[in-house]
């Protein structure tokens, strides 16, 4: 049985025009001689294939149109058009009185006012719609001590700036420069005059470890009161400087588990008053050994400097950076 899609209609199969008068056409079967020669039939494409071709063509057309629009948006002509429209809008707003008349700042405590004004890069009377808010926000966020910043327009002529500042927890000394840092080790400002009581950390990379250091030091309040500075040595460990009876005492903490050594030092001070002796260094980097350095390389109770007696479980340290 033929399928419907295999049937084609040729010109000879169509109804003929009606004859003139009342004459009726006789139904006669044409013989093979009078039958016209069959025409070659074109096979119609299956429905699924026609749909696939149509969909592909449509997608290609959309892609061509979309690609052209994308190219135009990226072209210099579109950029110039956009700039022209933006400029006209700003000019219209300026003529309408939308100019900067006031700037309200909230949250500023340590950030310099002059630095903030410079970062905003605006002046009174500038068109308020002409302020590039993302650029101004980025410049303010780059200021030392700024954690977050929000800038909003209040039409017709006010800018609102809200900033949150980083809370300083220590003073970082590096290459002769002093800077406030927060617990995350981020810069918290350069004005250290009002923060002289904060702990002092020294050396490259020290801010990255300041939170762990401060948490450890606070576990022993008696020792914390004597801390003068903490140096991050060789990018791997701390040397804590304490005040002593005859000068500063360097406490060389180990790279691994410095908190245990810090607790042990507090116990030695409580039981033996170790830090009240005339010593200049306590090396605790070796787990089962305590090494002390004393002025002149001898113990305070030695009879004469020429004896060079080696103290019990105490001898000259190999050096603070070893």
mmCIF file of C-alpha atoms in Angstrom:
data_model
loop_
_atom_site.group_PDB
_atom_site.id
_atom_site.type_symbol
_atom_site.label_atom_id
_atom_site.label_comp_id
_atom_site.label_asym_id
_atom_site.label_seq_id
_atom_site.Cartn_x
_atom_site.Cartn_y
_atom_site.Cartn_z
ATOM 1 C CA UNK A 1 0.000 0.000 0.000
ATOM 2 C CA UNK A 2 1.300 3.423 -0.879
ATOM 3 C CA UNK A 3 1.853 5.975 1.808
ATOM 4 C CA UNK A 4 0.211 9.339 1.611
ATOM 5 C CA UNK A 5 3.515 11.079 1.205
ATOM 6 C CA UNK A 6 4.188 9.002 -1.942
ATOM 7 C CA UNK A 7 1.145 10.432 -3.797
ATOM 8 C CA UNK A 8 1.735 13.385 -6.061
ATOM 9 C CA UNK A 9 -0.764 15.447 -8.042
ATOM 10 C CA UNK A 10 0.096 16.203 -11.634
ATOM 11 C CA UNK A 11 -1.577 18.666 -13.977
ATOM 12 C CA UNK A 12 -3.471 15.935 -15.812
ATOM 13 C CA UNK A 13 -5.043 14.732 -12.565
ATOM 14 C CA UNK A 14 -6.686 18.041 -11.787
ATOM 15 C CA UNK A 15 -10.382 18.544 -12.704
ATOM 16 C CA UNK A 16 -10.883 19.923 -16.210
ATOM 17 C CA UNK A 17 -12.805 23.127 -16.811
ATOM 18 C CA UNK A 18 -16.583 22.631 -17.488
ATOM 19 C CA UNK A 19 -17.676 22.246 -21.125
ATOM 20 C CA UNK A 20 -19.975 24.697 -22.848
ATOM 21 C CA UNK A 21 -23.683 23.843 -23.251
ATOM 22 C CA UNK A 22 -25.423 20.838 -21.773
ATOM 23 C CA UNK A 23 -23.147 18.292 -23.308
ATOM 24 C CA UNK A 24 -21.951 15.751 -20.808
ATOM 25 C CA UNK A 25 -18.595 14.180 -20.971
ATOM 26 C CA UNK A 26 -18.567 10.410 -21.316
ATOM 27 C CA UNK A 27 -16.653 8.475 -18.806
ATOM 28 C CA UNK A 28 -14.238 6.620 -20.939
ATOM 29 C CA UNK A 29 -11.020 4.949 -19.872
ATOM 30 C CA UNK A 30 -8.131 6.194 -21.947
ATOM 31 C CA UNK A 31 -6.112 3.547 -23.623
ATOM 32 C CA UNK A 32 -2.439 3.141 -23.242
ATOM 33 C CA UNK A 33 -1.776 4.978 -26.469
ATOM 34 C CA UNK A 34 -3.609 8.152 -25.429
ATOM 35 C CA UNK A 35 -2.295 8.105 -21.817
ATOM 36 C CA UNK A 36 0.410 10.710 -21.313
ATOM 37 C CA UNK A 37 3.868 9.548 -20.410
ATOM 38 C CA UNK A 38 4.384 9.443 -16.620
ATOM 39 C CA UNK A 39 6.475 12.254 -15.172
ATOM 40 C CA UNK A 40 9.362 11.591 -12.870
ATOM 41 C CA UNK A 41 8.237 12.014 -9.302
ATOM 42 C CA UNK A 42 10.333 13.952 -6.751
ATOM 43 C CA UNK A 43 10.443 12.160 -3.453
ATOM 44 C CA UNK A 44 9.488 14.455 -0.605
ATOM 45 C CA UNK A 45 11.872 14.709 2.326
ATOM 46 C CA UNK A 46 10.753 13.096 5.592
ATOM 47 C CA UNK A 47 9.165 15.405 8.139
ATOM 48 C CA UNK A 48 11.951 15.045 10.694
ATOM 49 C CA UNK A 49 14.572 15.958 8.098
ATOM 50 C CA UNK A 50 12.630 19.026 6.931
ATOM 51 C CA UNK A 51 12.288 20.181 10.540
ATOM 52 C CA UNK A 52 15.999 19.653 11.151
ATOM 53 C CA UNK A 53 16.936 21.707 8.104
ATOM 54 C CA UNK A 54 14.520 24.484 9.082
ATOM 55 C CA UNK A 55 15.779 24.581 12.661
ATOM 56 C CA UNK A 56 19.396 24.664 11.574
ATOM 57 C CA UNK A 57 18.728 27.490 9.163
ATOM 58 C CA UNK A 58 16.872 29.483 11.811
ATOM 59 C CA UNK A 59 19.665 28.986 14.333
ATOM 60 C CA UNK A 60 22.263 30.070 11.793
ATOM 61 C CA UNK A 61 20.248 33.213 11.020
ATOM 62 C CA UNK A 62 19.871 34.078 14.702
ATOM 63 C CA UNK A 63 23.571 33.478 15.293
ATOM 64 C CA UNK A 64 24.449 35.712 12.378
ATOM 65 C CA UNK A 65 22.206 38.483 13.673
ATOM 66 C CA UNK A 66 23.429 38.039 17.251
ATOM 67 C CA UNK A 67 27.045 37.936 16.150
ATOM 68 C CA UNK A 68 26.558 41.117 14.225
ATOM 69 C CA UNK A 69 25.002 42.809 17.241
ATOM 70 C CA UNK A 70 27.840 41.629 19.484
ATOM 71 C CA UNK A 71 30.418 42.863 17.006
ATOM 72 C CA UNK A 72 28.687 46.212 16.814
ATOM 73 C CA UNK A 73 28.554 46.543 20.621
ATOM 74 C CA UNK A 74 32.282 45.854 20.765
ATOM 75 C CA UNK A 75 33.146 48.180 17.950
ATOM 76 C CA UNK A 76 34.604 51.650 18.298
ATOM 77 C CA UNK A 77 31.491 53.092 16.658
ATOM 78 C CA UNK A 78 29.245 51.730 19.409
ATOM 79 C CA UNK A 79 31.640 53.003 22.089
ATOM 80 C CA UNK A 80 31.578 56.453 20.527
ATOM 81 C CA UNK A 81 27.774 56.363 20.313
ATOM 82 C CA UNK A 82 27.466 55.278 23.912
ATOM 83 C CA UNK A 83 29.859 58.002 25.045
ATOM 84 C CA UNK A 84 27.941 60.595 23.080
ATOM 85 C CA UNK A 85 24.593 59.589 24.592
ATOM 86 C CA UNK A 86 26.098 59.501 28.078
ATOM 87 C CA UNK A 87 27.634 62.932 27.587
ATOM 88 C CA UNK A 88 24.311 64.388 26.428
ATOM 89 C CA UNK A 89 22.548 62.900 29.454
ATOM 90 C CA UNK A 90 25.112 64.335 31.866
ATOM 91 C CA UNK A 91 24.896 67.746 30.190
ATOM 92 C CA UNK A 92 21.097 67.733 30.454
ATOM 93 C CA UNK A 93 21.233 66.762 34.141
ATOM 94 C CA UNK A 94 23.775 69.492 34.837
ATOM 95 C CA UNK A 95 21.533 72.108 33.197
ATOM 96 C CA UNK A 96 18.687 70.753 35.325
ATOM 97 C CA UNK A 97 20.653 71.544 38.494
ATOM 98 C CA UNK A 98 21.904 68.035 39.338
ATOM 99 C CA UNK A 99 25.319 69.123 40.611
ATOM 100 C CA UNK A 100 27.305 67.942 43.646
ATOM 101 C CA UNK A 101 26.522 70.169 46.588
ATOM 102 C CA UNK A 102 27.317 67.952 49.571
ATOM 103 C CA UNK A 103 29.199 64.763 50.465
ATOM 104 C CA UNK A 104 28.187 62.800 53.576
ATOM 105 C CA UNK A 105 30.776 60.362 54.982
ATOM 106 C CA UNK A 106 29.998 57.801 57.703
ATOM 107 C CA UNK A 107 32.343 55.392 59.457
ATOM 108 C CA UNK A 108 35.605 57.334 59.085
ATOM 109 C CA UNK A 109 37.815 57.264 62.186
ATOM 110 C CA UNK A 110 41.432 56.760 61.146
ATOM 111 C CA UNK A 111 41.388 57.228 57.371
ATOM 112 C CA UNK A 112 42.760 60.631 56.396
ATOM 113 C CA UNK A 113 40.074 63.048 55.254
ATOM 114 C CA UNK A 114 42.355 64.455 52.593
ATOM 115 C CA UNK A 115 43.091 60.942 51.277
ATOM 116 C CA UNK A 116 39.375 60.288 51.097
ATOM 117 C CA UNK A 117 38.698 63.497 49.155
ATOM 118 C CA UNK A 118 41.544 62.719 46.773
ATOM 119 C CA UNK A 119 40.207 59.209 46.201
ATOM 120 C CA UNK A 120 36.712 60.533 45.437
ATOM 121 C CA UNK A 121 38.235 62.866 42.809
ATOM 122 C CA UNK A 122 35.275 65.261 42.800
ATOM 123 C CA UNK A 123 34.616 68.896 43.602
ATOM 124 C CA UNK A 124 31.575 70.963 44.392
ATOM 125 C CA UNK A 125 29.529 71.776 41.302
ATOM 126 C CA UNK A 126 30.491 68.683 39.298
ATOM 127 C CA UNK A 127 27.541 66.948 37.588
ATOM 128 C CA UNK A 128 26.422 64.237 39.974
ATOM 129 C CA UNK A 129 25.604 61.822 37.159
ATOM 130 C CA UNK A 130 29.133 62.240 35.852
ATOM 131 C CA UNK A 131 30.689 60.605 38.935
ATOM 132 C CA UNK A 132 32.062 57.155 38.106
ATOM 133 C CA UNK A 133 30.889 55.353 41.237
ATOM 134 C CA UNK A 134 32.680 52.010 40.633
ATOM 135 C CA UNK A 135 36.001 53.769 40.006
ATOM 136 C CA UNK A 136 35.600 55.990 43.081
ATOM 137 C CA UNK A 137 34.668 52.960 45.180
ATOM 138 C CA UNK A 138 37.770 51.100 44.025
ATOM 139 C CA UNK A 139 40.053 54.048 44.854
ATOM 140 C CA UNK A 140 38.626 54.396 48.371
ATOM 141 C CA UNK A 141 38.819 50.637 48.990
ATOM 142 C CA UNK A 142 42.541 50.778 48.136
ATOM 143 C CA UNK A 143 43.236 53.234 50.983
ATOM 144 C CA UNK A 144 45.080 51.731 53.993
ATOM 145 C CA UNK A 145 42.647 50.790 56.734
ATOM 146 C CA UNK A 146 39.484 50.611 54.613
ATOM 147 C CA UNK A 147 37.653 47.274 54.778
ATOM 148 C CA UNK A 148 34.447 48.034 52.844
ATOM 149 C CA UNK A 149 32.985 51.071 51.085
ATOM 150 C CA UNK A 150 29.565 51.972 49.673
ATOM 151 C CA UNK A 151 28.786 55.076 47.603
ATOM 152 C CA UNK A 152 25.272 56.188 46.681
ATOM 153 C CA UNK A 153 23.805 59.168 44.835
ATOM 154 C CA UNK A 154 21.112 61.212 46.536
ATOM 155 C CA UNK A 155 19.624 63.314 43.770
ATOM 156 C CA UNK A 156 19.738 66.120 43.024
ATOM 157 C CA UNK A 157 23.143 66.920 44.583
ATOM 158 C CA UNK A 158 24.361 64.668 47.427
ATOM 159 C CA UNK A 159 26.800 61.751 47.596
ATOM 160 C CA UNK A 160 26.647 59.363 50.571
ATOM 161 C CA UNK A 161 29.840 57.460 51.414
ATOM 162 C CA UNK A 162 29.760 54.674 54.007
ATOM 163 C CA UNK A 163 33.044 53.006 54.971
ATOM 164 C CA UNK A 164 34.050 50.406 57.531
ATOM 165 C CA UNK A 165 37.631 50.501 58.742
ATOM 166 C CA UNK A 166 39.918 47.683 59.760
ATOM 167 C CA UNK A 167 40.484 47.387 63.502
ATOM 168 C CA UNK A 168 44.223 47.520 64.315
ATOM 169 C CA UNK A 169 45.571 44.856 66.660
ATOM 170 C CA UNK A 170 49.327 45.336 66.226
ATOM 171 C CA UNK A 171 52.008 47.620 64.837
ATOM 172 C CA UNK A 172 54.145 46.148 62.093
ATOM 173 C CA UNK A 173 57.726 47.318 61.679
ATOM 174 C CA UNK A 174 59.423 46.434 58.410
ATOM 175 C CA UNK A 175 62.436 48.145 56.829
ATOM 176 C CA UNK A 176 62.066 51.117 59.159
ATOM 177 C CA UNK A 177 58.417 51.676 58.247
ATOM 178 C CA UNK A 178 55.602 51.351 60.795
ATOM 179 C CA UNK A 179 52.056 50.370 59.918
ATOM 180 C CA UNK A 180 48.931 49.279 61.767
ATOM 181 C CA UNK A 181 47.589 45.822 60.882
ATOM 182 C CA UNK A 182 44.379 43.986 61.749
ATOM 183 C CA UNK A 183 43.937 40.330 62.758
ATOM 184 C CA UNK A 184 43.894 39.267 59.125
ATOM 185 C CA UNK A 185 47.280 40.926 58.606
ATOM 186 C CA UNK A 186 45.791 43.626 56.373
ATOM 187 C CA UNK A 187 46.929 47.277 56.592
ATOM 188 C CA UNK A 188 44.834 49.271 59.066
ATOM 189 C CA UNK A 189 46.444 52.704 58.649
ATOM 190 C CA UNK A 190 49.741 54.533 59.054
ATOM 191 C CA UNK A 191 48.914 56.829 61.966
ATOM 192 C CA UNK A 192 50.387 54.909 64.909
ATOM 193 C CA UNK A 193 50.576 57.843 67.355
ATOM 194 C CA UNK A 194 47.412 56.847 69.193
ATOM 195 C CA UNK A 195 48.241 53.123 69.194
ATOM 196 C CA UNK A 196 51.583 52.953 70.942
ATOM 197 C CA UNK A 197 50.247 50.345 73.391
ATOM 198 C CA UNK A 198 49.614 47.776 70.670
ATOM 199 C CA UNK A 199 52.027 44.818 70.339
ATOM 200 C CA UNK A 200 54.942 45.363 67.974
ATOM 201 C CA UNK A 201 55.688 42.713 65.344
ATOM 202 C CA UNK A 202 58.814 42.841 63.208
ATOM 203 C CA UNK A 203 59.964 41.320 59.966
ATOM 204 C CA UNK A 204 58.711 40.381 56.505
ATOM 205 C CA UNK A 205 55.584 38.223 56.650
ATOM 206 C CA UNK A 206 54.893 38.925 60.314
ATOM 207 C CA UNK A 207 51.338 40.281 59.744
ATOM 208 C CA UNK A 208 50.270 36.985 58.173
ATOM 209 C CA UNK A 209 50.804 35.229 61.517
ATOM 210 C CA UNK A 210 49.867 38.005 63.923
ATOM 211 C CA UNK A 211 46.508 36.511 64.971
ATOM 212 C CA UNK A 212 48.064 33.209 66.062
ATOM 213 C CA UNK A 213 50.839 35.054 67.896
ATOM 214 C CA UNK A 214 48.494 37.310 69.845
ATOM 215 C CA UNK A 215 46.262 34.404 70.847
ATOM 216 C CA UNK A 216 49.311 32.550 72.164
ATOM 217 C CA UNK A 217 50.771 35.510 74.073
ATOM 218 C CA UNK A 218 47.474 36.215 75.851
ATOM 219 C CA UNK A 219 47.363 32.731 77.343
ATOM 220 C CA UNK A 220 50.097 33.786 79.828
ATOM 221 C CA UNK A 221 49.220 37.279 81.158
ATOM 222 C CA UNK A 222 52.310 37.437 83.410
ATOM 223 C CA UNK A 223 54.599 37.021 80.408
ATOM 224 C CA UNK A 224 52.451 39.191 78.155
ATOM 225 C CA UNK A 225 53.038 42.195 80.425
ATOM 226 C CA UNK A 226 56.774 41.892 79.720
ATOM 227 C CA UNK A 227 56.547 41.525 75.923
ATOM 228 C CA UNK A 228 58.242 44.371 74.037
ATOM 229 C CA UNK A 229 58.298 43.003 70.484
ATOM 230 C CA UNK A 230 57.967 39.810 68.467
ATOM 231 C CA UNK A 231 60.116 39.085 65.428
ATOM 232 C CA UNK A 232 59.112 36.672 62.648
ATOM 233 C CA UNK A 233 62.406 34.921 61.915
ATOM 234 C CA UNK A 234 63.366 33.115 58.713
ATOM 235 C CA UNK A 235 59.701 32.979 57.666
ATOM 236 C CA UNK A 236 59.060 30.084 60.048
ATOM 237 C CA UNK A 237 59.163 30.982 63.760
ATOM 238 C CA UNK A 238 58.923 33.728 66.407
ATOM 239 C CA UNK A 239 61.503 35.306 68.676
ATOM 240 C CA UNK A 240 59.714 37.197 71.465
ATOM 241 C CA UNK A 241 61.583 39.989 73.228
ATOM 242 C CA UNK A 242 60.823 40.376 76.942
ATOM 243 C CA UNK A 243 61.977 42.957 79.451
ATOM 244 C CA UNK A 244 64.464 41.667 82.026
ATOM 245 C CA UNK A 245 66.253 43.032 85.119
ATOM 246 C CA UNK A 246 69.381 43.957 83.177
ATOM 247 C CA UNK A 247 68.030 44.429 79.662
ATOM 248 C CA UNK A 248 65.990 42.694 77.034
ATOM 249 C CA UNK A 249 65.672 38.899 76.871
ATOM 250 C CA UNK A 250 65.110 37.161 73.534
ATOM 251 C CA UNK A 251 62.920 34.060 73.726
ATOM 252 C CA UNK A 252 63.582 31.833 70.696
ATOM 253 C CA UNK A 253 60.406 29.810 70.260
ATOM 254 C CA UNK A 254 60.385 26.610 68.183
ATOM 255 C CA UNK A 255 58.857 26.375 64.742
ATOM 256 C CA UNK A 256 56.540 23.556 65.791
ATOM 257 C CA UNK A 257 54.154 23.995 68.718
ATOM 258 C CA UNK A 258 55.426 27.351 70.040
ATOM 259 C CA UNK A 259 52.435 27.545 72.402
ATOM 260 C CA UNK A 260 53.742 24.624 74.487
ATOM 261 C CA UNK A 261 57.136 26.307 74.783
ATOM 262 C CA UNK A 262 55.430 29.543 75.826
ATOM 263 C CA UNK A 263 53.543 27.697 78.602
ATOM 264 C CA UNK A 264 56.775 25.997 79.693
ATOM 265 C CA UNK A 265 58.524 29.375 79.930
ATOM 266 C CA UNK A 266 55.733 30.688 82.146
ATOM 267 C CA UNK A 267 56.144 27.648 84.413
ATOM 268 C CA UNK A 268 59.923 28.134 84.634
ATOM 269 C CA UNK A 269 59.420 31.758 85.573
ATOM 270 C CA UNK A 270 56.835 30.873 88.200
ATOM 271 C CA UNK A 271 58.921 28.099 89.782
ATOM 272 C CA UNK A 272 62.528 29.219 89.204
ATOM 273 C CA UNK A 273 62.298 32.947 88.381
ATOM 274 C CA UNK A 274 64.237 32.263 85.220
ATOM 275 C CA UNK A 275 63.580 35.661 83.661
ATOM 276 C CA UNK A 276 64.781 37.511 86.753
ATOM 277 C CA UNK A 277 68.324 36.331 86.152
ATOM 278 C CA UNK A 278 70.949 38.225 84.159
ATOM 279 C CA UNK A 279 70.395 36.499 80.846
ATOM 280 C CA UNK A 280 70.019 37.833 77.336
ATOM 281 C CA UNK A 281 68.480 34.850 75.546
ATOM 282 C CA UNK A 282 66.449 31.729 76.189
ATOM 283 C CA UNK A 283 66.614 29.259 73.297
ATOM 284 C CA UNK A 284 63.713 26.800 73.352
ATOM 285 C CA UNK A 285 63.994 25.478 69.805
ATOM 286 C CA UNK A 286 65.251 22.047 70.932
ATOM 287 C CA UNK A 287 62.436 20.160 72.648
ATOM 288 C CA UNK A 288 64.481 18.450 75.393
ATOM 289 C CA UNK A 289 67.028 21.205 76.024
ATOM 290 C CA UNK A 290 67.015 24.754 77.386
ATOM 291 C CA UNK A 291 69.843 26.975 76.208
ATOM 292 C CA UNK A 292 70.625 30.296 77.858
ATOM 293 C CA UNK A 293 72.884 33.138 76.830
ATOM 294 C CA UNK A 294 74.343 35.324 79.553
ATOM 295 C CA UNK A 295 76.408 38.530 79.355
ATOM 296 C CA UNK A 296 80.019 37.661 78.510
ATOM 297 C CA UNK A 297 79.165 34.043 77.851
ATOM 298 C CA UNK A 298 79.387 32.917 81.511
ATOM 299 C CA UNK A 299 76.899 32.462 84.302
ATOM 300 C CA UNK A 300 76.355 35.347 86.685
ATOM 301 C CA UNK A 301 77.436 33.250 89.684
ATOM 302 C CA UNK A 302 80.812 32.155 88.168
ATOM 303 C CA UNK A 303 83.783 33.117 90.287
ATOM 304 C CA UNK A 304 85.957 34.597 87.522
ATOM 305 C CA UNK A 305 85.427 35.220 83.813
ATOM 306 C CA UNK A 306 88.494 33.077 83.023
ATOM 307 C CA UNK A 307 86.983 29.827 84.249
ATOM 308 C CA UNK A 308 84.752 29.452 81.176
ATOM 309 C CA UNK A 309 82.692 26.971 83.145
ATOM 310 C CA UNK A 310 79.812 25.442 81.216
ATOM 311 C CA UNK A 311 76.560 25.816 83.196
ATOM 312 C CA UNK A 312 74.479 22.789 83.883
ATOM 313 C CA UNK A 313 72.196 22.187 80.844
ATOM 314 C CA UNK A 314 73.021 25.738 79.787
ATOM 315 C CA UNK A 315 75.632 26.846 77.265
ATOM 316 C CA UNK A 316 76.175 29.492 74.656
ATOM 317 C CA UNK A 317 73.477 29.586 71.991
ATOM 318 C CA UNK A 318 74.394 28.948 68.358
ATOM 319 C CA UNK A 319 72.635 32.149 67.239
ATOM 320 C CA UNK A 320 69.098 33.465 67.111
ATOM 321 C CA UNK A 321 68.537 32.826 63.404
ATOM 322 C CA UNK A 322 69.793 29.252 63.326
#
